[in-house]
CSV table of C-alpha atoms in Angstrom, one decimal:
chain,number,residue,atom,x,y,z
D,1,MET,CA,0.0,0.0,-0.1
D,2,ALA,CA,1.3,3.4,-1.0
D,3,GLU,CA,2.3,5.7,1.8
D,4,ARG,CA,-0.3,8.4,2.5
D,5,VAL,CA,0.7,11.9,1.7
D,6,ASP,CA,-1.7,14.7,2.8
D,7,PRO,CA,-1.7,18.0,1.0
D,8,TYR,CA,-0.7,21.2,2.8
D,9,ARG,CA,-3.4,23.4,4.2
D,10,GLN,CA,-3.7,27.0,3.3
D,11,LEU,CA,-4.2,28.5,6.8
D,12,ARG,CA,-0.4,29.0,7.8
D,13,PHE,CA,1.9,31.1,5.8
D,14,ILE,CA,4.4,34.0,6.2
D,15,LEU,CA,5.6,36.8,3.9
D,16,GLU,CA,9.2,37.7,3.3
D,17,ILE,CA,9.6,41.1,1.9
D,18,ASP,CA,13.2,42.6,1.7
D,19,GLY,CA,13.3,45.5,4.2
D,20,ILE,CA,9.7,45.2,5.5
D,21,VAL,CA,9.2,44.1,9.2
D,22,LYS,CA,5.6,43.1,8.7
D,23,ALA,CA,5.4,39.4,7.9
D,24,GLY,CA,1.9,38.4,9.0
D,25,PHE,CA,-1.1,38.9,6.7
D,26,SER,CA,-4.8,37.7,7.0
D,27,HIS,CA,-5.0,36.8,3.2
D,28,CYS,CA,-2.6,36.3,0.5
D,29,ARG,CA,-3.4,35.4,-3.1
D,30,VAL,CA,-0.5,33.9,-4.9
D,31,PRO,CA,-0.7,35.1,-8.6
D,32,THR,CA,-1.0,33.1,-11.8
D,33,ALA,CA,1.7,32.5,-14.4
D,34,SER,CA,0.5,32.3,-18.0
D,35,SER,CA,1.9,32.4,-21.6
D,36,GLY,CA,0.1,34.1,-24.4
D,37,VAL,CA,-0.9,32.0,-27.4
D,38,ILE,CA,0.2,33.1,-30.9
D,39,THR,CA,-1.6,31.3,-33.8
D,40,TYR,CA,0.2,30.8,-37.0
D,41,ARG,CA,-0.4,28.9,-40.2
D,42,GLU,CA,1.2,28.6,-43.7
D,43,GLY,CA,-0.9,28.0,-46.7
D,44,ASN,CA,0.5,24.4,-47.5
D,45,GLU,CA,-0.3,23.2,-44.0
D,46,LEU,CA,-3.5,21.4,-42.8
D,47,PRO,CA,-6.5,23.8,-42.0
D,48,THR,CA,-5.4,23.9,-38.3
D,49,PRO,CA,-3.3,26.8,-36.9
D,50,ARG,CA,-0.1,26.2,-34.9
D,51,LYS,CA,0.0,27.3,-31.4
D,52,LEU,CA,3.1,29.2,-30.5
D,53,PRO,CA,4.0,30.6,-27.1
D,54,GLY,CA,3.9,34.4,-26.7
D,55,LEU,CA,5.0,36.6,-23.9
D,56,ASN,CA,5.0,35.3,-20.4
D,57,GLU,CA,2.6,37.1,-18.0
D,58,TYR,CA,2.8,37.1,-14.2
D,59,GLY,CA,-0.2,38.3,-12.2
D,60,PRO,CA,0.0,40.4,-9.0
D,61,LEU,CA,0.4,39.2,-5.5
D,62,ILE,CA,-2.5,40.4,-3.4
D,63,LEU,CA,-2.1,40.9,0.4
D,64,GLU,CA,-4.6,41.9,3.1
D,65,THR,CA,-3.6,42.7,6.7
D,66,GLY,CA,-5.1,44.2,9.7
D,67,ILE,CA,-3.9,47.8,10.5
D,68,THR,CA,-1.4,48.1,13.2
D,69,ASP,CA,1.4,50.6,14.0
D,70,SER,CA,3.9,48.3,12.1
D,71,SER,CA,1.8,48.2,9.0
D,72,ILE,CA,2.7,51.7,8.1
D,73,GLU,CA,5.7,50.3,6.4
D,74,LEU,CA,3.5,48.8,3.7
D,75,TYR,CA,2.1,52.2,3.0
D,76,GLU,CA,5.6,53.8,3.1
D,77,TRP,CA,6.7,51.2,0.5
D,78,ARG,CA,3.9,52.3,-1.8
D,79,THR,CA,5.0,55.9,-1.2
D,80,LEU,CA,8.3,55.1,-2.7
D,81,VAL,CA,6.6,54.3,-6.0
D,82,GLU,CA,4.6,57.5,-6.0
D,83,GLN,CA,7.8,59.5,-5.4
D,84,GLY,CA,9.5,57.8,-8.4
D,85,LYS,CA,12.1,56.0,-6.3
D,86,MET,CA,11.8,52.7,-8.1
D,87,ASP,CA,15.3,51.6,-7.3
D,88,GLU,CA,14.3,51.6,-3.6
D,89,ALA,CA,10.8,50.3,-4.3
D,90,ARG,CA,11.7,47.2,-6.2
D,91,ARG,CA,12.2,44.3,-3.7
D,92,ALA,CA,12.7,40.6,-3.5
D,93,ALA,CA,9.8,38.9,-1.9
D,94,ALA,CA,8.6,35.4,-1.0
D,95,VAL,CA,5.5,33.6,0.1
D,96,VAL,CA,6.3,30.6,2.4
D,97,LEU,CA,3.6,28.0,3.1
D,98,LEU,CA,4.0,26.3,6.6
D,99,ASP,CA,3.1,22.7,7.4
D,100,ALA,CA,1.1,21.6,10.5
D,101,THR,CA,4.2,22.0,12.8
D,102,GLY,CA,5.0,25.5,11.5
D,103,GLN,CA,7.9,24.4,9.2
D,104,PRO,CA,8.4,25.7,5.8
D,105,ALA,CA,6.9,23.4,3.3
D,106,ALA,CA,6.6,25.4,-0.1
D,107,ARG,CA,8.0,28.7,-1.3
D,108,TRP,CA,7.2,31.1,-4.1
D,109,LYS,CA,9.9,33.8,-4.8
D,110,PHE,CA,9.3,37.0,-6.6
D,111,ARG,CA,11.6,39.1,-8.6
D,112,GLU,CA,11.5,42.9,-8.9
D,113,ALA,CA,8.4,43.2,-6.8
D,114,TRP,CA,6.8,46.6,-6.1
D,115,PRO,CA,3.4,47.8,-4.8
D,116,SER,CA,1.2,49.1,-7.7
D,117,GLN,CA,-1.9,49.8,-5.6
D,118,TYR,CA,-2.9,50.5,-1.9
D,119,GLU,CA,-6.3,50.2,-0.6
D,120,GLY,CA,-7.3,51.6,2.8
D,121,PRO,CA,-10.0,50.2,5.0
D,122,GLN,CA,-13.8,50.8,4.9
D,123,LEU,CA,-14.6,52.5,8.2
D,124,SER,CA,-18.0,52.4,9.9
D,125,ALA,CA,-19.0,53.3,13.4
D,126,GLU,CA,-21.6,50.4,13.3
D,127,ALA,CA,-19.2,47.7,12.0
D,128,ASP,CA,-17.7,45.1,14.3
D,129,GLU,CA,-14.8,44.1,12.2
D,130,VAL,CA,-11.1,44.5,11.9
D,131,ALA,CA,-9.8,47.4,9.8
D,132,ILE,CA,-8.2,45.8,6.8
D,133,GLU,CA,-5.7,47.5,4.3
D,134,ARG,CA,-4.9,45.8,0.9
D,135,LEU,CA,-1.8,45.9,-1.1
D,136,VAL,CA,-1.4,44.8,-4.7
D,137,ILE,CA,2.1,43.9,-5.6
D,138,VAL,CA,3.4,43.3,-9.2
D,139,ASN,CA,6.4,41.5,-10.2
D,140,GLU,CA,8.5,40.5,-13.2
D,141,GLY,CA,8.6,36.9,-12.7
D,142,PHE,CA,8.1,34.3,-9.9
D,143,GLY,CA,8.6,30.6,-9.5
D,144,ARG,CA,7.9,27.9,-6.9
D,145,ILE,CA,11.1,26.9,-5.3
D,146,ALA,CA,11.7,23.3,-3.8
D,147,PHE,CA,13.1,23.3,-0.3
D,148,ALA,CA,16.4,21.6,0.3
D,149,GLU,CA,18.6,21.0,3.3
D,150,SER,CA,21.3,23.4,1.9
D,151,ASP,CA,18.6,26.1,1.7
D,152,GLU,CA,17.5,25.7,5.3
D,153,GLU,CA,21.1,25.7,6.5
D,154,SER,CA,22.0,28.8,4.5
D,155,GLU,CA,18.9,30.6,5.9
D,156,ALA,CA,19.8,29.5,9.4
D,157,ASP,CA,23.3,30.9,9.0
D,158,SER,CA,22.1,34.2,7.6
D,159,GLU,CA,21.0,37.1,10.0
D,160,PRO,CA,17.3,38.0,9.6
D,161,THR,CA,16.5,41.7,9.1
D,162,GLY,CA,14.1,43.3,11.4
D,163,GLY,CA,12.6,40.0,12.6
D,164,VAL,CA,11.8,38.7,9.1
D,165,GLU,CA,13.7,36.1,7.3
D,166,ALA,CA,16.4,37.6,5.0
D,167,VAL,CA,15.5,37.5,1.4
D,168,PRO,CA,18.3,37.2,-1.2
D,169,THR,CA,18.3,40.2,-3.6
D,170,GLY,CA,18.9,39.9,-7.3
D,171,THR,CA,17.8,36.9,-9.5
D,172,LEU,CA,15.9,34.0,-8.1
D,173,PRO,CA,18.0,30.8,-7.2
D,174,ARG,CA,17.7,27.8,-9.4
D,175,GLY,CA,14.9,25.4,-8.4
D,176,VAL,CA,11.8,23.8,-9.6
D,177,GLY,CA,9.6,26.0,-11.6
D,178,VAL,CA,12.0,28.9,-12.1
D,179,PRO,CA,10.5,30.9,-15.1
D,180,GLN,CA,12.3,31.7,-18.4
D,181,GLY,CA,14.8,34.4,-18.3
D,182,ILE,CA,15.3,34.5,-14.6
D,183,ASP,CA,18.1,32.1,-14.2
D,184,SER,CA,21.2,31.7,-16.4
D,185,LEU,CA,20.5,28.0,-16.5
D,186,PHE,CA,18.4,28.6,-19.6
D,187,GLY,CA,21.3,30.4,-21.3
D,188,THR,CA,23.5,27.5,-20.5
D,189,ARG,CA,21.0,25.1,-22.1
D,190,ARG,CA,20.8,27.2,-25.3
D,191,GLN,CA,24.5,27.1,-25.6
D,192,GLU,CA,24.6,23.3,-25.1
D,193,LYS,CA,22.0,22.9,-27.8
D,194,GLN,CA,23.9,25.1,-30.3
D,195,VAL,CA,27.0,23.0,-29.6
D,196,ARG,CA,25.1,19.8,-30.3
D,197,ASP,CA,23.5,21.2,-33.5
D,198,LYS,CA,26.9,22.2,-34.8
D,199,GLU,CA,28.3,18.8,-34.1
D,200,GLN,CA,25.4,17.2,-36.1
D,201,GLU,CA,26.2,19.5,-39.0
D,202,GLU,CA,29.8,18.5,-39.1
D,203,THR,CA,29.1,14.8,-39.0
């Protein structure tokens, strides 16, 4: 009998945003990744168009959190965009799903993330609810990264910033699901293919 493996639940997660102390959110919508479809057909082909991949599209990361003294950092992050300070506004970010024991189970890492929209709470004197603010974060690529012992050891050795796990800056590390153009691995594969094609032509 195969060993039972239960899927992870969605109720425990943390956010890692470079330079932002706030790590707890009430809701987090991990974005979609899709590729546009280009149809093409030549006159001597069957009456069915080819399907070619177009541009890769990465949706926004949507966060919701209760307003606290520390949540002002999220608004200040958005203010950098309004002031045109994009070099400071672009951050590395990650969503980490935790298992039942609170250990990291899955991670999605984002490249060049910055807040494109801030939405304040709806206030009412008759409401009995928490005041929630909403942040929409766009990115230039993300991927789901598989956890490995080496990753956990490197995170343990690194010093956290402001109580939040440190997030490496720059390009995403290699791993399962790293999108095209983010890692140099894809360039290496293209070079290897070119070498193989050249060898076949010579033979």
